[in-house]
Amino acid sequence: MLPSDEARELLELTREIATKELAPQVHEAEEAAVFPEAAYRLLGRSGLLSLPFDEEYGGGGQPYEVYLQVIEEIAAAWPSVGVGTSVHSLTSTVVAANASEEMKQEWLPKLLGGDWLGAYCLSEPQAGSDVSGIRASAVLDGDAYVVNGTKQWISNGSCADYYILFARTSPDPKRGLSAFIVPDGTPGMGFGAPEKKMGLACDVTTQVLFDDARIPVAQLIGEEGRGMQVALSALDAGRLGIAAVATGIAQAALDFSVDYAKERVQFGRPIGDNQGLQFMLADMAAAVERSRASYLHAARLKDAGLPFSRQASIAKLTATDAAMKVTTDAVQVFGGNGYTREYPVERLFRDAKVTQIFEGTNQIQRMVIARDLLR
């Protein structure tokens, strides 16, 4: 699956970090809902936050398929960090694909070198899947835009070093949105309390609040009024990141289940000797392989410069539905133990659920797929 010796070495490095640095702390950290800042700094120093970006800006110059397999490995060890890394790459993608050359030179080395962690401010209380419902406003006033509004469900919220903000610069429904980069600490920007979520406790999620925040014109990404195109094009790549995260969650659940099936003895023999459980494990393994194949197919289209929007939605739909099914079956394999916090599969079950919701719900993915088929 990996196209070069360098890519194989990157994946080996990722597995080493995941095994030695991430996995040992995940249970305690998730119970305490502690933001894993040190983990992101480690990934940044190791060059794992910059993989699919151009080397001239400090990127790793790797194909997207390599980046996604790295995300999968991270997520298998610690799903919250996998999600946060995917979100950071989404923000970097917006700058790399849409900003001026001057802006790229100024911002990308910070974004890709691990110095800064990003957050993506698109959703609002009344605008989740419906991006056209965004109400946050950015009114030009001299050399700055005055921004007011509330962003909702922002991963890395209050913990990020910069925010990619989408706000309305005109009432035009198609060309009314614009994109900005906003450093943390900008006057007029604040945060709500962290959400108390079902899973992904270390993926700190908050509202981001703007109250007459002044954003210099120089921090406008691309042209005014192109925010809708910027947001939607970036989400295609972001959905592949979530597909990789979901595949990592499912792979971890499968691995735990296989180990448990070998060790757990009932009626004088390992429970893995029972054909009914063997069939469950086989179906789980098939689901993981389908998920991985789906996101890799879409990534290869992207790497080749070919359209991949439908395939990204298929990958996101396939992998996240599979993650929910595989983690549900993992709890069943563990029986009563799987329902307790002493074992990891219940956490993976809770973490998997939101993958069907963010980056566009799976119902939205089905709409995207069908619309593309019928056009």
GROMACS .gro file of C-alpha atoms in nm:
model
  375
    1MET     CA    1   0.000   0.000   0.000
    2LEU     CA    2   0.292   0.235   0.066
    3PRO     CA    3   0.457   0.375  -0.248
    4SER     CA    4   0.814   0.431  -0.127
    5ASP     CA    5   1.074   0.336   0.133
    6GLU     CA    6   1.035   0.683   0.286
    7ALA     CA    7   0.661   0.627   0.324
    8ARG     CA    8   0.719   0.290   0.491
    9GLU     CA    9   0.963   0.452   0.733
   10LEU     CA   10   0.707   0.721   0.814
   11LEU     CA   11   0.447   0.458   0.895
   12GLU     CA   12   0.695   0.269   1.114
   13LEU     CA   13   0.775   0.595   1.296
   14THR     CA   14   0.404   0.658   1.345
   15ARG     CA   15   0.346   0.311   1.487
   16GLU     CA   16   0.638   0.356   1.726
   17ILE     CA   17   0.501   0.688   1.851
   18ALA     CA   18   0.149   0.548   1.871
   19THR     CA   19   0.260   0.242   2.068
   20LYS     CA   20   0.514   0.402   2.302
   21GLU     CA   21   0.381   0.756   2.348
   22LEU     CA   22   0.008   0.772   2.271
   23ALA     CA   23  -0.151   0.441   2.369
   24PRO     CA   24  -0.009   0.427   2.726
   25GLN     CA   25  -0.178   0.752   2.826
   26VAL     CA   26  -0.508   0.735   2.638
   27HIS     CA   27  -0.725   0.579   2.913
   28GLU     CA   28  -0.624   0.819   3.190
   29ALA     CA   29  -0.631   1.123   2.963
   30GLU     CA   30  -0.975   1.044   2.820
   31GLU     CA   31  -1.118   0.989   3.168
   32ALA     CA   32  -0.985   1.332   3.270
   33ALA     CA   33  -1.074   1.498   2.934
   34VAL     CA   34  -0.726   1.654   2.916
   35PHE     CA   35  -0.630   1.826   2.592
   36PRO     CA   36  -0.327   1.633   2.454
   37GLU     CA   37  -0.110   1.931   2.363
   38ALA     CA   38   0.213   1.738   2.417
   39ALA     CA   39   0.098   1.472   2.172
   40TYR     CA   40   0.044   1.729   1.897
   41ARG     CA   41   0.381   1.892   1.963
   42LEU     CA   42   0.545   1.549   1.937
   43LEU     CA   43   0.368   1.476   1.609
   44GLY     CA   44   0.474   1.816   1.479
   45ARG     CA   45   0.840   1.768   1.574
   46SER     CA   46   0.827   1.426   1.407
   47GLY     CA   47   0.703   1.578   1.081
   48LEU     CA   48   0.366   1.403   1.095
   49LEU     CA   49   0.152   1.720   1.083
   50SER     CA   50   0.285   1.826   0.745
   51LEU     CA   51   0.289   1.512   0.532
   52PRO     CA   52   0.067   1.595   0.231
   53PHE     CA   53   0.192   1.950   0.177
   54ASP     CA   54   0.458   2.098  -0.051
   55GLU     CA   55   0.814   2.081   0.075
   56GLU     CA   56   0.884   2.443  -0.022
   57TYR     CA   57   0.655   2.553   0.264
   58GLY     CA   58   0.788   2.302   0.516
   59GLY     CA   59   0.561   2.013   0.417
   60GLY     CA   60   0.652   1.649   0.382
   61GLY     CA   61   0.571   1.619   0.013
   62GLN     CA   62   0.395   1.285   0.065
   63PRO     CA   63   0.095   1.149  -0.128
   64TYR     CA   64  -0.242   1.182   0.042
   65GLU     CA   65  -0.270   0.804   0.068
   66VAL     CA   66   0.039   0.800   0.290
   67TYR     CA   67  -0.094   1.079   0.511
   68LEU     CA   68  -0.424   0.894   0.557
   69GLN     CA   69  -0.253   0.573   0.664
   70VAL     CA   70  -0.059   0.773   0.922
   71ILE     CA   71  -0.388   0.919   1.048
   72GLU     CA   72  -0.532   0.568   1.074
   73GLU     CA   73  -0.239   0.454   1.289
   74ILE     CA   74  -0.268   0.756   1.518
   75ALA     CA   75  -0.644   0.709   1.555
   76ALA     CA   76  -0.608   0.340   1.632
   77ALA     CA   77  -0.396   0.435   1.933
   78TRP     CA   78  -0.584   0.750   2.035
   79PRO     CA   79  -0.894   0.853   1.837
   80SER     CA   80  -0.912   1.203   1.984
   81VAL     CA   81  -0.561   1.280   1.859
   82GLY     CA   82  -0.644   1.129   1.522
   83VAL     CA   83  -0.942   1.363   1.489
   84GLY     CA   84  -0.745   1.666   1.606
   85THR     CA   85  -0.467   1.590   1.359
   86SER     CA   86  -0.718   1.554   1.076
   87VAL     CA   87  -0.878   1.888   1.169
   88HIS     CA   88  -0.537   2.056   1.175
   89SER     CA   89  -0.460   1.922   0.827
   90LEU     CA   90  -0.798   2.049   0.708
   91THR     CA   91  -0.707   2.401   0.817
   92SER     CA   92  -0.366   2.377   0.652
   93THR     CA   93  -0.534   2.257   0.331
   94VAL     CA   94  -0.745   2.574   0.318
   95VAL     CA   95  -0.435   2.793   0.330
   96ALA     CA   96  -0.226   2.579   0.094
   97ALA     CA   97  -0.499   2.556  -0.171
   98ASN     CA   98  -0.645   2.907  -0.157
   99ALA     CA   99  -0.414   3.166  -0.002
  100SER     CA  100  -0.188   3.404  -0.192
  101GLU     CA  101   0.178   3.317  -0.231
  102GLU     CA  102   0.271   3.584   0.023
  103MET     CA  103   0.025   3.440   0.272
  104LYS     CA  104   0.151   3.086   0.220
  105GLN     CA  105   0.508   3.197   0.283
  106GLU     CA  106   0.402   3.372   0.604
  107TRP     CA  107   0.167   3.115   0.754
  108LEU     CA  108   0.236   2.765   0.625
  109PRO     CA  109   0.577   2.714   0.792
  110LYS     CA  110   0.408   2.774   1.130
  111LEU     CA  111   0.114   2.550   1.045
  112LEU     CA  112   0.323   2.265   0.909
  113GLY     CA  113   0.616   2.274   1.148
  114GLY     CA  114   0.419   2.182   1.456
  115ASP     CA  115   0.447   2.529   1.608
  116TRP     CA  116   0.077   2.601   1.559
  117LEU     CA  117  -0.230   2.379   1.587
  118GLY     CA  118  -0.541   2.474   1.389
  119ALA     CA  119  -0.919   2.473   1.427
  120TYR     CA  120  -1.188   2.497   1.159
  121CYS     CA  121  -1.469   2.743   1.234
  122LEU     CA  122  -1.749   2.658   0.993
  123SER     CA  123  -2.050   2.522   1.187
  124GLU     CA  124  -2.286   2.746   1.383
  125PRO     CA  125  -2.575   2.674   1.621
  126GLN     CA  126  -2.824   2.703   1.334
  127ALA     CA  127  -2.589   2.600   1.051
  128GLY     CA  128  -2.446   2.249   1.064
  129SER     CA  129  -2.487   2.059   0.738
  130ASP     CA  130  -2.649   2.370   0.584
  131VAL     CA  131  -2.348   2.593   0.524
  132SER     CA  132  -2.571   2.851   0.356
  133GLY     CA  133  -2.728   2.917   0.697
  134ILE     CA  134  -2.411   3.077   0.836
  135ARG     CA  135  -2.487   3.408   1.008
  136ALA     CA  136  -2.147   3.517   1.142
  137SER     CA  137  -2.074   3.849   0.975
  138ALA     CA  138  -1.753   4.017   0.860
  139VAL     CA  139  -1.804   4.384   0.775
  140LEU     CA  140  -1.520   4.572   0.606
  141ASP     CA  141  -1.410   4.876   0.806
  142GLY     CA  142  -1.098   5.041   0.669
  143ASP     CA  143  -0.809   4.796   0.675
  144ALA     CA  144  -0.995   4.529   0.875
  145TYR     CA  145  -1.312   4.324   0.887
  146VAL     CA  146  -1.526   4.353   1.200
  147VAL     CA  147  -1.648   4.003   1.285
  148ASN     CA  148  -1.947   3.910   1.499
  149GLY     CA  149  -2.104   3.569   1.549
  150THR     CA  150  -2.090   3.230   1.716
  151LYS     CA  151  -1.924   2.915   1.588
  152GLN     CA  152  -2.035   2.578   1.728
  153TRP     CA  153  -1.881   2.230   1.767
  154ILE     CA  154  -1.526   2.351   1.701
  155SER     CA  155  -1.266   2.078   1.755
  156ASN     CA  156  -0.948   2.210   1.922
  157GLY     CA  157  -1.161   2.509   2.027
  158SER     CA  158  -0.990   2.727   2.291
  159CYS     CA  159  -0.675   2.514   2.252
  160ALA     CA  160  -0.572   2.595   1.894
  161ASP     CA  161  -0.313   2.852   1.794
  162TYR     CA  162  -0.512   2.973   1.493
  163TYR     CA  163  -0.862   2.942   1.350
  164ILE     CA  164  -0.988   2.918   0.994
  165LEU     CA  165  -1.303   3.129   1.007
  166PHE     CA  166  -1.591   3.141   0.761
  167ALA     CA  167  -1.811   3.449   0.788
  168ARG     CA  168  -2.063   3.632   0.574
  169THR     CA  169  -1.926   3.936   0.393
  170SER     CA  170  -2.248   3.989   0.194
  171PRO     CA  171  -2.604   3.851   0.194
  172ASP     CA  172  -2.553   3.677  -0.141
  173PRO     CA  173  -2.637   3.308  -0.071
  174LYS     CA  174  -2.370   3.174  -0.308
  175ARG     CA  175  -2.096   3.439  -0.293
  176GLY     CA  176  -2.161   3.580   0.050
  177LEU     CA  177  -1.910   3.379   0.252
  178SER     CA  178  -1.541   3.455   0.292
  179ALA     CA  179  -1.258   3.272   0.467
  180PHE     CA  180  -1.005   3.419   0.712
  181ILE     CA  181  -0.715   3.302   0.924
  182VAL     CA  182  -0.742   3.426   1.283
  183PRO     CA  183  -0.460   3.377   1.537
  184ASP     CA  184  -0.549   3.288   1.893
  185GLY     CA  185  -0.556   3.589   2.121
  186THR     CA  186  -0.719   3.820   1.866
  187PRO     CA  187  -0.910   4.086   2.064
  188GLY     CA  188  -1.284   4.023   2.053
  189MET     CA  189  -1.250   3.645   2.022
  190GLY     CA  190  -1.359   3.419   2.306
  191PHE     CA  191  -1.472   3.064   2.380
  192GLY     CA  192  -1.759   2.876   2.537
  193ALA     CA  193  -1.714   2.599   2.790
  194PRO     CA  194  -1.600   2.262   2.653
  195GLU     CA  195  -1.888   2.041   2.545
  196LYS     CA  196  -1.958   1.736   2.762
  197LYS     CA  197  -1.964   1.474   2.491
  198MET     CA  198  -2.038   1.105   2.463
  199GLY     CA  199  -1.688   1.027   2.336
  200LEU     CA  200  -1.362   1.180   2.212
  201ALA     CA  201  -1.326   1.358   2.545
  202CYS     CA  202  -0.974   1.482   2.466
  203ASP     CA  203  -1.090   1.636   2.139
  204VAL     CA  204  -1.182   1.957   2.319
  205THR     CA  205  -1.490   2.102   2.148
  206THR     CA  206  -1.624   2.450   2.220
  207GLN     CA  207  -1.808   2.745   2.079
  208VAL     CA  208  -1.583   3.016   1.934
  209LEU     CA  209  -1.728   3.362   1.992
  210PHE     CA  210  -1.660   3.681   1.797
  211ASP     CA  211  -1.764   4.018   1.937
  212ASP     CA  212  -1.644   4.306   1.721
  213ALA     CA  213  -1.320   4.121   1.651
  214ARG     CA  214  -1.106   4.306   1.398
  215ILE     CA  215  -0.947   4.079   1.139
  216PRO     CA  216  -0.694   4.256   0.912
  217VAL     CA  217  -0.769   4.245   0.540
  218ALA     CA  218  -0.432   4.072   0.497
  219GLN     CA  219  -0.581   3.767   0.676
  220LEU     CA  220  -0.853   3.716   0.414
  221ILE     CA  221  -0.787   3.381   0.244
  222GLY     CA  222  -0.826   3.409  -0.133
  223GLU     CA  223  -1.091   3.641  -0.271
  224GLU     CA  224  -1.383   3.785  -0.082
  225GLY     CA  225  -1.698   3.587  -0.153
  226ARG     CA  226  -1.528   3.253  -0.229
  227GLY     CA  227  -1.576   3.106   0.117
  228MET     CA  228  -1.840   2.854   0.010
  229GLN     CA  229  -1.613   2.702  -0.254
  230VAL     CA  230  -1.317   2.706  -0.014
  231ALA     CA  231  -1.516   2.530   0.260
  232LEU     CA  232  -1.672   2.262   0.042
  233SER     CA  233  -1.354   2.176  -0.148
  234ALA     CA  234  -1.160   2.138   0.176
  235LEU     CA  235  -1.431   1.915   0.322
  236ASP     CA  236  -1.376   1.655   0.050
  237ALA     CA  237  -1.021   1.608   0.179
  238GLY     CA  238  -1.140   1.634   0.539
  239ARG     CA  239  -1.391   1.352   0.488
  240LEU     CA  240  -1.107   1.124   0.388
  241GLY     CA  241  -0.934   1.214   0.714
  242ILE     CA  242  -1.242   1.109   0.909
  243ALA     CA  243  -1.265   0.788   0.704
  244ALA     CA  244  -0.908   0.709   0.808
  245VAL     CA  245  -0.987   0.791   1.172
  246ALA     CA  246  -1.290   0.562   1.163
  247THR     CA  247  -1.085   0.283   1.006
  248GLY     CA  248  -0.829   0.320   1.284
  249ILE     CA  249  -1.101   0.296   1.549
  250ALA     CA  250  -1.244  -0.016   1.383
  251GLN     CA  251  -0.900  -0.176   1.348
  252ALA     CA  252  -0.828  -0.118   1.716
  253ALA     CA  253  -1.164  -0.271   1.813
  254LEU     CA  254  -1.093  -0.573   1.595
  255ASP     CA  255  -0.743  -0.618   1.740
  256PHE     CA  256  -0.872  -0.603   2.097
  257SER     CA  257  -1.150  -0.848   2.009
  258VAL     CA  258  -0.915  -1.102   1.852
  259ASP     CA  259  -0.684  -1.092   2.155
  260TYR     CA  260  -0.977  -1.128   2.394
  261ALA     CA  261  -1.124  -1.419   2.193
  262LYS     CA  262  -0.795  -1.605   2.230
  263GLU     CA  263  -0.760  -1.537   2.604
  264ARG     CA  264  -1.115  -1.555   2.740
  265VAL     CA  265  -1.201  -1.913   2.841
  266GLN     CA  266  -1.557  -2.038   2.883
  267PHE     CA  267  -1.673  -2.400   2.907
  268GLY     CA  268  -1.310  -2.508   2.914
  269ARG     CA  269  -1.195  -2.350   2.587
  270PRO     CA  270  -1.123  -2.004   2.438
  271ILE     CA  271  -1.437  -1.830   2.319
  272GLY     CA  272  -1.266  -1.787   1.981
  273ASP     CA  273  -1.319  -2.160   1.923
  274ASN     CA  274  -1.692  -2.095   1.882
  275GLN     CA  275  -1.798  -2.067   1.519
  276GLY     CA  276  -2.054  -1.797   1.591
  277LEU     CA  277  -1.786  -1.569   1.734
  278GLN     CA  278  -1.545  -1.659   1.453
  279PHE     CA  279  -1.802  -1.540   1.201
  280MET     CA  280  -1.836  -1.210   1.391
  281LEU     CA  281  -1.461  -1.157   1.383
  282ALA     CA  282  -1.446  -1.241   1.013
  283ASP     CA  283  -1.719  -0.988   0.935
  284MET     CA  284  -1.540  -0.727   1.145
  285ALA     CA  285  -1.214  -0.788   0.958
  286ALA     CA  286  -1.391  -0.765   0.621
  287ALA     CA  287  -1.549  -0.433   0.724
  288VAL     CA  288  -1.211  -0.289   0.822
  289GLU     CA  289  -1.054  -0.394   0.493
  290ARG     CA  290  -1.343  -0.245   0.293
  291SER     CA  291  -1.304   0.082   0.479
  292ARG     CA  292  -0.933   0.102   0.417
  293ALA     CA  293  -0.968   0.014   0.050
  294SER     CA  294  -1.237   0.279   0.009
  295TYR     CA  295  -1.038   0.568   0.152
  296LEU     CA  296  -0.721   0.462  -0.031
  297HIS     CA  297  -0.906   0.453  -0.363
  298ALA     CA  298  -1.034   0.807  -0.309
  299ALA     CA  299  -0.691   0.926  -0.197
  300ARG     CA  300  -0.526   0.789  -0.509
  301LEU     CA  301  -0.775   0.975  -0.725
  302LYS     CA  302  -0.692   1.293  -0.534
  303ASP     CA  303  -0.319   1.232  -0.570
  304ALA     CA  304  -0.366   1.185  -0.946
  305GLY     CA  305  -0.548   1.519  -0.974
  306LEU     CA  306  -0.877   1.348  -1.064
  307PRO     CA  307  -1.226   1.425  -0.926
  308PHE     CA  308  -1.277   1.245  -0.596
  309SER     CA  309  -1.573   1.414  -0.424
  310ARG     CA  310  -1.813   1.123  -0.467
  311GLN     CA  311  -1.545   0.873  -0.366
  312ALA     CA  312  -1.463   1.081  -0.057
  313SER     CA  313  -1.826   1.067   0.051
  314ILE     CA  314  -1.838   0.693  -0.019
  315ALA     CA  315  -1.524   0.642   0.189
  316LYS     CA  316  -1.657   0.852   0.476
  317LEU     CA  317  -1.992   0.671   0.468
  318THR     CA  318  -1.838   0.324   0.437
  319ALA     CA  319  -1.571   0.366   0.704
  320THR     CA  320  -1.780   0.541   0.968
  321ASP     CA  321  -2.076   0.305   0.938
  322ALA     CA  322  -1.826   0.019   0.961
  323ALA     CA  323  -1.664   0.170   1.270
  324MET     CA  324  -1.999   0.185   1.446
  325LYS     CA  325  -2.081  -0.176   1.354
  326VAL     CA  326  -1.737  -0.313   1.437
  327THR     CA  327  -1.718  -0.139   1.776
  328THR     CA  328  -2.071  -0.257   1.859
  329ASP     CA  329  -1.967  -0.614   1.779
  330ALA     CA  330  -1.648  -0.568   1.980
  331VAL     CA  331  -1.852  -0.487   2.290
  332GLN     CA  332  -2.053  -0.805   2.221
  333VAL     CA  333  -1.735  -1.013   2.193
  334PHE     CA  334  -1.626  -0.885   2.533
  335GLY     CA  335  -1.971  -0.955   2.682
  336GLY     CA  336  -2.032  -0.793   3.019
  337ASN     CA  337  -1.670  -0.683   3.039
  338GLY     CA  338  -1.714  -0.485   2.719
  339TYR     CA  339  -1.981  -0.274   2.887
  340THR     CA  340  -1.739  -0.153   3.156
  341ARG     CA  341  -1.478   0.122   3.143
  342GLU     CA  342  -1.215  -0.125   3.257
  343TYR     CA  343  -1.188  -0.245   2.896
  344PRO     CA  344  -1.118  -0.022   2.593
  345VAL     CA  345  -1.393  -0.130   2.357
  346GLU     CA  346  -1.669   0.072   2.521
  347ARG     CA  347  -1.463   0.387   2.468
  348LEU     CA  348  -1.405   0.298   2.104
  349PHE     CA  349  -1.781   0.243   2.068
  350ARG     CA  350  -1.849   0.591   2.205
  351ASP     CA  351  -1.573   0.748   1.995
  352ALA     CA  352  -1.702   0.585   1.676
  353LYS     CA  353  -2.050   0.734   1.691
  354VAL     CA  354  -1.956   1.093   1.612
  355THR     CA  355  -1.768   0.990   1.300
  356GLN     CA  356  -2.110   0.930   1.143
  357ILE     CA  357  -2.205   1.289   1.228
  358PHE     CA  358  -1.922   1.538   1.176
  359GLU     CA  359  -1.766   1.644   0.844
  360GLY     CA  360  -2.118   1.602   0.704
  361THR     CA  361  -2.360   1.344   0.845
  362ASN     CA  362  -2.382   1.012   0.667
  363GLN     CA  363  -2.724   1.112   0.541
  364ILE     CA  364  -2.559   1.412   0.375
  365GLN     CA  365  -2.297   1.178   0.227
  366ARG     CA  366  -2.571   0.970   0.069
  367MET     CA  367  -2.720   1.286  -0.081
  368VAL     CA  368  -2.381   1.387  -0.224
  369ILE     CA  369  -2.327   1.042  -0.373
  370ALA     CA  370  -2.673   1.021  -0.528
  371ARG     CA  371  -2.656   1.376  -0.667
  372ASP     CA  372  -2.326   1.295  -0.836
  373LEU     CA  373  -2.463   0.974  -0.983
  374LEU     CA  374  -2.774   1.142  -1.123
  375ARG     CA  375  -2.628   1.464  -1.260
   0.00000   0.00000   0.00000
